[in-house]
PDB file of C-alpha atoms and ligand atoms in Angstrom:
ATOM      1  CA  UNK A   1      52.730  84.924 156.096  1.00 45.00           C
ATOM      2  CA  UNK A   2      51.925  81.937 153.917  1.00 45.00           C
ATOM      3  CA  UNK A   3      52.959  83.848 150.852  1.00 48.00           C
ATOM      4  CA  UNK A   4      56.281  84.728 152.472  1.00 46.00           C
ATOM      5  CA  UNK A   5      56.877  81.125 153.473  1.00 44.00           C
ATOM      6  CA  UNK A   6      56.259  79.806 149.992  1.00 45.00           C
ATOM      7  CA  UNK A   7      58.477  82.560 148.589  1.00 44.00           C
ATOM      8  CA  UNK A   8      61.286  81.459 150.899  1.00 43.00           C
ATOM      9  CA  UNK A   9      60.749  77.869 149.817  1.00 43.00           C
ATOM     10  CA  UNK A  10      61.079  78.855 146.171  1.00 41.00           C
ATOM     11  CA  UNK A  11      64.276  80.728 147.002  1.00 41.00           C
ATOM     12  CA  UNK A  12      65.811  77.810 148.857  1.00 43.00           C
ATOM     13  CA  UNK A  13      65.143  75.411 146.005  1.00 43.00           C
ATOM     14  CA  UNK A  14      66.220  77.847 143.308  1.00 42.00           C
ATOM     15  CA  UNK A  15      69.081  76.792 141.033  1.00 43.00           C
ATOM     16  CA  UNK A  16      72.606  78.040 141.829  1.00 42.00           C
ATOM     17  CA  UNK A  17      72.733  81.814 141.653  1.00 43.00           C
ATOM     18  CA  UNK A  18      73.731  83.533 138.442  1.00 40.00           C
ATOM     19  CA  UNK A  19      77.045  84.485 140.004  1.00 41.00           C
ATOM     20  CA  UNK A  20      78.138  80.879 139.967  1.00 42.00           C
ATOM     21  CA  UNK A  21      77.830  80.585 136.210  1.00 43.00           C
ATOM     22  CA  UNK A  22      79.904  82.023 133.397  1.00 44.00           C
ATOM     23  CA  UNK A  23      80.516  84.711 132.368  1.00 45.00           C
ATOM     24  CA  UNK A  24      80.217  85.983 135.941  1.00 44.00           C
ATOM     25  CA  UNK A  25      82.881  83.594 137.068  1.00 43.00           C
ATOM     26  CA  UNK A  26      85.258  85.297 134.639  1.00 46.00           C
ATOM     27  CA  UNK A  27      84.464  88.737 136.003  1.00 44.00           C
ATOM     28  CA  UNK A  28      84.977  87.402 139.501  1.00 42.00           C
ATOM     29  CA  UNK A  29      88.479  86.305 138.520  1.00 42.00           C
ATOM     30  CA  UNK A  30      89.309  89.886 137.570  1.00 44.00           C
ATOM     31  CA  UNK A  31      89.134  90.911 141.209  1.00 44.00           C
ATOM     32  CA  UNK A  32      92.569  91.586 142.672  1.00 43.00           C
ATOM     33  CA  UNK A  33      93.718  88.388 144.301  1.00 39.00           C
ATOM     34  CA  UNK A  34      96.228  89.924 146.668  1.00 40.00           C
ATOM     35  CA  UNK A  35      97.161  93.213 148.200  1.00 39.00           C
ATOM     36  CA  UNK A  36      94.064  95.245 147.453  1.00 47.00           C
ATOM     37  CA  UNK A  37      90.809  93.997 148.879  1.00 55.00           C
ATOM     38  CA  UNK A  38      88.004  96.434 148.304  1.00 68.00           C
ATOM     39  CA  UNK A  39      88.097  97.362 151.930  1.00 68.00           C
ATOM     40  CA  UNK A  40      85.359  98.199 154.429  1.00 73.00           C
ATOM     41  CA  UNK A  41      82.132 100.008 153.667  1.00 75.00           C
ATOM     42  CA  UNK A  42      81.806 103.747 153.854  1.00 74.00           C
ATOM     43  CA  UNK A  43      78.247 105.131 153.653  1.00 71.00           C
ATOM     44  CA  UNK A  44      77.212 101.861 152.040  1.00 75.00           C
ATOM     45  CA  UNK A  45      79.986 101.957 149.434  1.00 83.00           C
ATOM     46  CA  UNK A  46      83.021  99.737 149.412  1.00 93.00           C
ATOM     47  CA  UNK A  47      86.276 101.712 149.335  1.00 95.00           C
ATOM     48  CA  UNK A  48      86.874 100.437 145.819  1.00 95.00           C
ATOM     49  CA  UNK A  49      83.505 101.861 144.702  1.00 95.00           C
ATOM     50  CA  UNK A  50      84.323 105.106 146.491  1.00 96.00           C
ATOM     51  CA  UNK A  51      87.637 105.333 144.631  1.00 97.00           C
ATOM     52  CA  UNK A  52      86.028 104.602 141.278  1.00 97.00           C
ATOM     53  CA  UNK A  53      83.373 107.266 141.899  1.00 97.00           C
ATOM     54  CA  UNK A  54      86.122 109.710 142.828  1.00 97.00           C
ATOM     55  CA  UNK A  55      88.213 108.935 139.744  1.00 98.00           C
ATOM     56  CA  UNK A  56      85.236 109.348 137.459  1.00 98.00           C
ATOM     57  CA  UNK A  57      84.334 112.712 139.062  1.00 98.00           C
ATOM     58  CA  UNK A  58      80.978 111.380 140.201  1.00 97.00           C
ATOM     59  CA  UNK A  59      81.845 112.194 143.811  1.00 96.00           C
ATOM     60  CA  UNK A  60      83.031 115.812 143.845  1.00 97.00           C
ATOM     61  CA  UNK A  61      84.297 118.425 146.274  1.00 97.00           C
ATOM     62  CA  UNK A  62      85.217 115.896 148.938  1.00 97.00           C
ATOM     63  CA  UNK A  63      87.480 117.144 151.720  1.00 97.00           C
ATOM     64  CA  UNK A  64      89.325 114.074 152.911  1.00 97.00           C
ATOM     65  CA  UNK A  65      89.571 110.368 152.256  1.00 97.00           C
ATOM     66  CA  UNK A  66      86.950 108.641 154.453  1.00 96.00           C
ATOM     67  CA  UNK A  67      88.681 107.364 157.609  1.00 95.00           C
ATOM     68  CA  UNK A  68      87.461 103.833 156.849  1.00 94.00           C
ATOM     69  CA  UNK A  69      89.387 103.921 153.563  1.00 96.00           C
ATOM     70  CA  UNK A  70      92.743 105.216 154.813  1.00 96.00           C
ATOM     71  CA  UNK A  71      94.343 101.757 154.803  1.00 96.00           C
ATOM     72  CA  UNK A  72      92.713 100.897 151.491  1.00 96.00           C
ATOM     73  CA  UNK A  73      94.026 104.061 149.791  1.00 97.00           C
ATOM     74  CA  UNK A  74      97.463 103.565 151.353  1.00 97.00           C
ATOM     75  CA  UNK A  75      97.546 100.046 150.068  1.00 96.00           C
ATOM     76  CA  UNK A  76      96.489 101.206 146.607  1.00 97.00           C
ATOM     77  CA  UNK A  77      99.093 103.986 146.466  1.00 97.00           C
ATOM     78  CA  UNK A  78     102.025 101.974 147.790  1.00 96.00           C
ATOM     79  CA  UNK A  79     101.115  98.685 146.120  1.00 94.00           C
ATOM     80  CA  UNK A  80     101.385  97.853 142.439  1.00 95.00           C
ATOM     81  CA  UNK A  81      97.950  99.048 141.368  1.00 96.00           C
ATOM     82  CA  UNK A  82      98.696 102.781 141.374  1.00 98.00           C
ATOM     83  CA  UNK A  83     101.761 102.215 139.192  1.00 97.00           C
ATOM     84  CA  UNK A  84      99.843  99.922 136.854  1.00 98.00           C
ATOM     85  CA  UNK A  85      96.947 102.358 136.513  1.00 98.00           C
ATOM     86  CA  UNK A  86      99.403 105.195 135.811  1.00 98.00           C
ATOM     87  CA  UNK A  87     101.231 103.046 133.247  1.00 98.00           C
ATOM     88  CA  UNK A  88      97.957 102.385 131.429  1.00 98.00           C
ATOM     89  CA  UNK A  89      97.375 106.144 131.173  1.00 98.00           C
ATOM     90  CA  UNK A  90     100.923 106.811 129.949  1.00 98.00           C
ATOM     91  CA  UNK A  91     100.711 103.999 127.383  1.00 98.00           C
ATOM     92  CA  UNK A  92      97.546 105.479 125.879  1.00 98.00           C
ATOM     93  CA  UNK A  93      98.989 108.984 125.886  1.00 99.00           C
ATOM     94  CA  UNK A  94     102.169 107.820 124.157  1.00 98.00           C
ATOM     95  CA  UNK A  95     100.223 105.868 121.513  1.00 98.00           C
ATOM     96  CA  UNK A  96      98.118 108.971 120.871  1.00 98.00           C
ATOM     97  CA  UNK A  97     101.169 111.276 120.718  1.00 98.00           C
ATOM     98  CA  UNK A  98     102.906 108.984 118.237  1.00 98.00           C
ATOM     99  CA  UNK A  99      99.927 109.282 115.913  1.00 98.00           C
ATOM    100  CA  UNK A 100     100.032 113.083 115.820  1.00 98.00           C
ATOM    101  CA  UNK A 101     101.335 115.037 112.866  1.00 98.00           C
ATOM    102  CA  UNK A 102     103.613 117.453 114.648  1.00 98.00           C
ATOM    103  CA  UNK A 103     103.961 120.852 112.970  1.00 97.00           C
ATOM    104  CA  UNK A 104     107.377 122.230 112.073  1.00 96.00           C
ATOM    105  CA  UNK A 105     106.655 125.609 113.624  1.00 98.00           C
ATOM    106  CA  UNK A 106     107.285 124.413 117.214  1.00 97.00           C
ATOM    107  CA  UNK A 107     103.793 125.430 118.281  1.00 98.00           C
ATOM    108  CA  UNK A 108     102.491 122.012 119.295  1.00 98.00           C
ATOM    109  CA  UNK A 109     102.508 121.767 123.084  1.00 98.00           C
ATOM    110  CA  UNK A 110     101.617 119.226 125.739  1.00 99.00           C
ATOM    111  CA  UNK A 111     100.393 120.569 129.071  1.00 99.00           C
ATOM    112  CA  UNK A 112     101.607 118.785 132.199  1.00 99.00           C
ATOM    113  CA  UNK A 113     100.288 119.375 135.672  1.00 99.00           C
ATOM    114  CA  UNK A 114     102.932 119.038 138.413  1.00 99.00           C
ATOM    115  CA  UNK A 115     101.729 117.618 141.759  1.00 98.00           C
ATOM    116  CA  UNK A 116     100.699 113.945 141.514  1.00 98.00           C
ATOM    117  CA  UNK A 117     101.308 114.206 137.753  1.00 98.00           C
ATOM    118  CA  UNK A 118     104.980 115.020 137.191  1.00 98.00           C
ATOM    119  CA  UNK A 119     106.170 115.073 140.812  1.00 98.00           C
ATOM    120  CA  UNK A 120     104.905 112.790 143.544  1.00 98.00           C
ATOM    121  CA  UNK A 121     103.992 113.876 147.057  1.00 98.00           C
ATOM    122  CA  UNK A 122     103.457 110.290 148.120  1.00 98.00           C
ATOM    123  CA  UNK A 123     106.318 110.414 150.675  1.00 97.00           C
ATOM    124  CA  UNK A 124     104.466 113.299 152.358  1.00 98.00           C
ATOM    125  CA  UNK A 125     101.011 111.740 152.171  1.00 98.00           C
ATOM    126  CA  UNK A 126     102.296 108.407 153.460  1.00 97.00           C
ATOM    127  CA  UNK A 127     103.045 110.243 156.707  1.00 97.00           C
ATOM    128  CA  UNK A 128      99.710 112.093 156.712  1.00 97.00           C
ATOM    129  CA  UNK A 129      97.062 109.428 156.352  1.00 97.00           C
ATOM    130  CA  UNK A 130      97.052 109.220 152.530  1.00 97.00           C
ATOM    131  CA  UNK A 131      94.556 112.067 152.405  1.00 98.00           C
ATOM    132  CA  UNK A 132      92.481 110.958 155.422  1.00 97.00           C
ATOM    133  CA  UNK A 133      94.018 113.774 157.496  1.00 98.00           C
ATOM    134  CA  UNK A 134      92.786 117.304 156.843  1.00 97.00           C
ATOM    135  CA  UNK A 135      95.028 119.265 154.471  1.00 97.00           C
ATOM    136  CA  UNK A 136      97.622 121.311 156.369  1.00 98.00           C
ATOM    137  CA  UNK A 137      99.054 124.043 154.149  1.00 97.00           C
ATOM    138  CA  UNK A 138     101.867 124.811 156.606  1.00 98.00           C
ATOM    139  CA  UNK A 139     103.332 121.336 156.653  1.00 98.00           C
ATOM    140  CA  UNK A 140     102.573 120.683 152.985  1.00 98.00           C
ATOM    141  CA  UNK A 141     104.313 123.869 151.827  1.00 97.00           C
ATOM    142  CA  UNK A 142     107.291 123.063 154.041  1.00 98.00           C
ATOM    143  CA  UNK A 143     107.517 119.715 152.275  1.00 98.00           C
ATOM    144  CA  UNK A 144     107.303 121.377 148.835  1.00 98.00           C
ATOM    145  CA  UNK A 145     110.085 123.800 149.782  1.00 98.00           C
ATOM    146  CA  UNK A 146     112.386 120.872 150.530  1.00 98.00           C
ATOM    147  CA  UNK A 147     112.303 120.229 146.772  1.00 98.00           C
ATOM    148  CA  UNK A 148     112.646 116.495 147.190  1.00 97.00           C
ATOM    149  CA  UNK A 149     109.645 115.155 145.299  1.00 98.00           C
ATOM    150  CA  UNK A 150     110.398 112.106 143.188  1.00 98.00           C
ATOM    151  CA  UNK A 151     109.215 111.965 139.595  1.00 98.00           C
ATOM    152  CA  UNK A 152     106.201 109.894 138.660  1.00 98.00           C
ATOM    153  CA  UNK A 153     108.027 107.373 136.476  1.00 98.00           C
ATOM    154  CA  UNK A 154     105.160 106.834 134.045  1.00 98.00           C
ATOM    155  CA  UNK A 155     104.714 110.557 133.413  1.00 98.00           C
ATOM    156  CA  UNK A 156     108.464 110.941 132.932  1.00 98.00           C
ATOM    157  CA  UNK A 157     108.258 108.247 130.273  1.00 98.00           C
ATOM    158  CA  UNK A 158     105.488 110.216 128.500  1.00 98.00           C
ATOM    159  CA  UNK A 159     107.432 113.460 128.872  1.00 99.00           C
ATOM    160  CA  UNK A 160     110.520 112.004 127.167  1.00 98.00           C
ATOM    161  CA  UNK A 161     108.428 110.612 124.324  1.00 98.00           C
ATOM    162  CA  UNK A 162     106.602 113.911 123.832  1.00 98.00           C
ATOM    163  CA  UNK A 163     109.920 115.766 123.533  1.00 98.00           C
ATOM    164  CA  UNK A 164     111.345 113.137 121.201  1.00 98.00           C
ATOM    165  CA  UNK A 165     108.356 113.659 118.898  1.00 98.00           C
ATOM    166  CA  UNK A 166     109.062 117.393 118.712  1.00 98.00           C
ATOM    167  CA  UNK A 167     106.182 118.497 120.928  1.00 98.00           C
ATOM    168  CA  UNK A 168     107.013 121.253 123.421  1.00 98.00           C
ATOM    169  CA  UNK A 169     106.279 120.985 127.118  1.00 99.00           C
ATOM    170  CA  UNK A 170     104.326 123.468 129.236  1.00 99.00           C
ATOM    171  CA  UNK A 171     103.854 122.974 132.973  1.00 99.00           C
ATOM    172  CA  UNK A 172     100.780 124.576 134.554  1.00 99.00           C
ATOM    173  CA  UNK A 173     100.579 124.172 138.305  1.00 98.00           C
ATOM    174  CA  UNK A 174      98.476 125.413 141.186  1.00 98.00           C
ATOM    175  CA  UNK A 175     101.717 126.066 143.085  1.00 98.00           C
ATOM    176  CA  UNK A 176     102.347 129.736 143.728  1.00 97.00           C
ATOM    177  CA  UNK A 177     105.035 131.908 142.137  1.00 98.00           C
ATOM    178  CA  UNK A 178     107.131 132.030 145.321  1.00 97.00           C
ATOM    179  CA  UNK A 179     107.775 128.330 144.703  1.00 98.00           C
ATOM    180  CA  UNK A 180     109.101 128.851 141.150  1.00 98.00           C
ATOM    181  CA  UNK A 181     112.752 128.276 141.926  1.00 98.00           C
ATOM    182  CA  UNK A 182     112.336 125.177 144.072  1.00 98.00           C
ATOM    183  CA  UNK A 183     109.813 123.704 141.643  1.00 98.00           C
ATOM    184  CA  UNK A 184     112.059 124.236 138.614  1.00 98.00           C
ATOM    185  CA  UNK A 185     115.067 122.777 140.419  1.00 98.00           C
ATOM    186  CA  UNK A 186     113.072 119.775 141.626  1.00 98.00           C
ATOM    187  CA  UNK A 187     111.742 119.095 138.115  1.00 98.00           C
ATOM    188  CA  UNK A 188     115.261 119.222 136.654  1.00 98.00           C
ATOM    189  CA  UNK A 189     116.770 117.065 139.377  1.00 98.00           C
ATOM    190  CA  UNK A 190     114.395 114.209 138.649  1.00 98.00           C
ATOM    191  CA  UNK A 191     114.611 114.294 134.848  1.00 98.00           C
ATOM    192  CA  UNK A 192     112.168 116.945 133.591  1.00 98.00           C
ATOM    193  CA  UNK A 193     115.061 118.969 132.235  1.00 98.00           C
ATOM    194  CA  UNK A 194     113.377 121.255 129.709  1.00 98.00           C
ATOM    195  CA  UNK A 195     110.154 123.192 129.040  1.00 98.00           C
ATOM    196  CA  UNK A 196     109.049 126.295 127.206  1.00 98.00           C
ATOM    197  CA  UNK A 197     106.851 127.558 130.039  1.00 98.00           C
ATOM    198  CA  UNK A 198     106.542 126.853 133.743  1.00 98.00           C
ATOM    199  CA  UNK A 199     103.327 128.563 134.814  1.00 98.00           C
ATOM    200  CA  UNK A 200     102.587 129.109 138.508  1.00 98.00           C
ATOM    201  CA  UNK A 201      99.777 130.971 140.262  1.00 98.00           C
ATOM    202  CA  UNK A 202     100.350 134.704 140.620  1.00 98.00           C
ATOM    203  CA  UNK A 203      98.836 137.014 143.219  1.00 97.00           C
ATOM    204  CA  UNK A 204      96.060 137.976 140.782  1.00 97.00           C
ATOM    205  CA  UNK A 205      95.025 134.319 140.623  1.00 98.00           C
ATOM    206  CA  UNK A 206      94.386 133.934 144.333  1.00 94.00           C
ATOM    207  CA  UNK A 207      90.799 132.976 145.012  1.00 95.00           C
ATOM    208  CA  UNK A 208      90.287 131.497 141.547  1.00 98.00           C
ATOM    209  CA  UNK A 209      89.376 127.838 141.278  1.00 98.00           C
ATOM    210  CA  UNK A 210      91.897 125.639 139.518  1.00 98.00           C
ATOM    211  CA  UNK A 211      89.482 125.185 136.617  1.00 98.00           C
ATOM    212  CA  UNK A 212      89.266 128.951 136.060  1.00 98.00           C
ATOM    213  CA  UNK A 213      92.977 129.654 136.592  1.00 98.00           C
ATOM    214  CA  UNK A 214      94.157 126.794 134.379  1.00 98.00           C
ATOM    215  CA  UNK A 215      91.596 127.583 131.659  1.00 98.00           C
ATOM    216  CA  UNK A 216      92.785 131.200 131.567  1.00 98.00           C
ATOM    217  CA  UNK A 217      96.419 130.161 131.209  1.00 98.00           C
ATOM    218  CA  UNK A 218      95.645 127.640 128.484  1.00 98.00           C
ATOM    219  CA  UNK A 219      93.588 130.242 126.634  1.00 98.00           C
ATOM    220  CA  UNK A 220      96.567 132.613 126.779  1.00 98.00           C
ATOM    221  CA  UNK A 221      98.737 129.890 125.257  1.00 98.00           C
ATOM    222  CA  UNK A 222      96.265 129.299 122.434  1.00 98.00           C
ATOM    223  CA  UNK A 223      95.939 133.041 121.844  1.00 98.00           C
ATOM    224  CA  UNK A 224      99.707 133.259 121.417  1.00 98.00           C
ATOM    225  CA  UNK A 225      99.551 130.637 118.677  1.00 98.00           C
ATOM    226  CA  UNK A 226     100.239 127.402 120.521  1.00 98.00           C
ATOM    227  CA  UNK A 227      98.230 124.273 119.787  1.00 98.00           C
ATOM    228  CA  UNK A 228      97.545 122.187 122.889  1.00 99.00           C
ATOM    229  CA  UNK A 229      97.649 118.682 121.470  1.00 98.00           C
ATOM    230  CA  UNK A 230      97.646 116.898 124.825  1.00 99.00           C
ATOM    231  CA  UNK A 231      96.981 117.639 128.477  1.00 99.00           C
ATOM    232  CA  UNK A 232      97.645 115.394 131.476  1.00 99.00           C
ATOM    233  CA  UNK A 233      96.744 115.810 135.133  1.00 99.00           C
ATOM    234  CA  UNK A 234      95.585 113.964 138.215  1.00 98.00           C
ATOM    235  CA  UNK A 235      92.637 116.320 138.909  1.00 98.00           C
ATOM    236  CA  UNK A 236      89.584 116.876 136.756  1.00 98.00           C
ATOM    237  CA  UNK A 237      90.215 120.589 137.285  1.00 98.00           C
ATOM    238  CA  UNK A 238      93.371 120.135 135.178  1.00 98.00           C
ATOM    239  CA  UNK A 239      91.303 118.807 132.313  1.00 98.00           C
ATOM    240  CA  UNK A 240      87.965 120.650 132.380  1.00 98.00           C
ATOM    241  CA  UNK A 241      87.168 124.230 131.317  1.00 98.00           C
ATOM    242  CA  UNK A 242      88.233 125.915 128.092  1.00 98.00           C
ATOM    243  CA  UNK A 243      91.017 125.098 125.630  1.00 98.00           C
ATOM    244  CA  UNK A 244      91.542 121.779 127.366  1.00 98.00           C
ATOM    245  CA  UNK A 245      93.563 120.450 124.447  1.00 98.00           C
ATOM    246  CA  UNK A 246      92.845 117.895 121.746  1.00 98.00           C
ATOM    247  CA  UNK A 247      93.009 115.047 124.217  1.00 98.00           C
ATOM    248  CA  UNK A 248      93.145 114.881 127.971  1.00 98.00           C
ATOM    249  CA  UNK A 249      94.567 112.139 130.150  1.00 99.00           C
ATOM    250  CA  UNK A 250      93.526 111.586 133.762  1.00 98.00           C
ATOM    251  CA  UNK A 251      95.993 110.029 136.158  1.00 98.00           C
ATOM    252  CA  UNK A 252      94.726 108.354 139.324  1.00 98.00           C
ATOM    253  CA  UNK A 253      94.599 110.327 142.574  1.00 98.00           C
ATOM    254  CA  UNK A 254      92.405 109.059 145.403  1.00 98.00           C
ATOM    255  CA  UNK A 255      94.189 111.219 148.024  1.00 98.00           C
ATOM    256  CA  UNK A 256      92.725 114.703 147.484  1.00 98.00           C
ATOM    257  CA  UNK A 257      90.336 116.754 145.378  1.00 98.00           C
ATOM    258  CA  UNK A 258      90.958 120.202 143.935  1.00 98.00           C
ATOM    259  CA  UNK A 259      88.070 122.033 142.242  1.00 96.00           C
TER     260      UNK A 259
HETATM  261  C1  NAG B   1     100.016 121.903 160.604  1.00 84.27           C
HETATM  262  O1  NAG B   1     101.384 121.618 160.515  1.00 84.27           O
HETATM  263  C2  NAG B   1     102.195 122.427 161.340  1.00 84.27           C
HETATM  264  C3  NAG B   1     103.656 122.148 160.983  1.00 84.27           C
HETATM  265  O2  NAG B   1     103.933 120.781 161.038  1.00 84.27           O
HETATM  266  C4  NAG B   1     101.848 122.141 162.783  1.00 84.27           C
HETATM  267  O3  NAG B   1     102.647 122.945 163.634  1.00 84.27           O
HETATM  268  C5  NAG B   1     100.398 122.446 163.018  1.00 84.27           C
HETATM  269  O4  NAG B   1     100.016 122.087 164.318  1.00 84.27           O
HETATM  270  C6  NAG B   1      99.521 121.703 162.035  1.00 84.27           C
HETATM  271  N1  NAG B   1      98.153 122.159 162.136  1.00 84.27           N
HETATM  272  C7  NAG B   1      97.155 121.325 162.379  1.00 84.27           C
HETATM  273  C8  NAG B   1      95.801 121.943 162.442  1.00 84.27           C
HETATM  274  O5  NAG B   1      97.310 120.115 162.527  1.00 84.27           O
HETATM  275  C1  NAG B   2      92.723 120.089 117.862  1.00 84.27           C
HETATM  276  O1  NAG B   2      91.778 120.996 118.369  1.00 84.27           O
HETATM  277  C2  NAG B   2      91.652 122.168 117.595  1.00 84.27           C
HETATM  278  C3  NAG B   2      90.768 123.121 118.368  1.00 84.27           C
HETATM  279  O2  NAG B   2      89.580 122.491 118.776  1.00 84.27           O
HETATM  280  C4  NAG B   2      91.107 121.816 116.213  1.00 84.27           C
HETATM  281  O3  NAG B   2      90.979 122.975 115.408  1.00 84.27           O
HETATM  282  C5  NAG B   2      92.100 120.847 115.568  1.00 84.27           C
HETATM  283  O4  NAG B   2      91.579 120.412 114.324  1.00 84.27           O
HETATM  284  C6  NAG B   2      92.359 119.651 116.446  1.00 84.27           C
HETATM  285  N1  NAG B   2      93.453 118.881 115.885  1.00 84.27           N
HETATM  286  C7  NAG B   2      93.385 117.573 115.740  1.00 84.27           C
HETATM  287  C8  NAG B   2      94.617 116.918 115.192  1.00 84.27           C
HETATM  288  O5  NAG B   2      92.415 116.918 116.033  1.00 84.27           O
HETATM  289 MG1   MG B   3      98.039 117.697 140.365  1.00 84.27          MG
END
């Protein structure tokens, strides 16, 4: 008891905490000042920590956004931060692409994922809890079949640059073949007007994880002589596996997880 008391005394007379001194002050200033507080706690994590752990693939195989973080994720997606984070990815990808020596044989390709990479389902998710509601394939597929997804502006910027540099575009998506026509039309309508391959899941792919399916399709590309110089997606399953490409770029997506 005495020991505890004297310990408390030491604490109360201690100099100002480290957090009050530089350089911590500087780090503190980096916190968003408006529009995106780190939200409530979920299992002892702030929503910001949860999102970071999700983006870094440290938290895996999660089903839905924690209820406590619905407003936080919505705020992130609809506020400026999602756009800024996507722009940072596109800027790096463009700088990398510009440094490539593109072959004259037309065999250099860049792989683009579609959902939450080229086309945005944010209008759908905004009405369905930003990923806090359980995935509903019926209503989601109905939304896809409307063919009204907007482009992700930052990915469109990368896409145009990639084409300008003479790199060919391949889309590989977890969408199924019955959605080929609507997907192609939607891509064209929003500015993705050309590609050499638009690869969708066939019946023989059902049951495969995205990592396996996408790896197989990339391997096929490489076996037919293409060089995958770049690969961009919002899921780690777009970017892991075999023949991932010379560089991969991960876009933010705190709304859902596909293994
Ligand atoms: C899924 O969406 C459909 C179409 O909107 C709806 O009829 C159905 O009730 C939903 N299922 C669940 C489990 O919410
Ligand atoms: C890209 O990756 C392939 C396969 O790993 C490798 O042979 C090639 O040298 C790489 N190209 C560049 C430009 O790094
Ligand atoms: Mg995707």
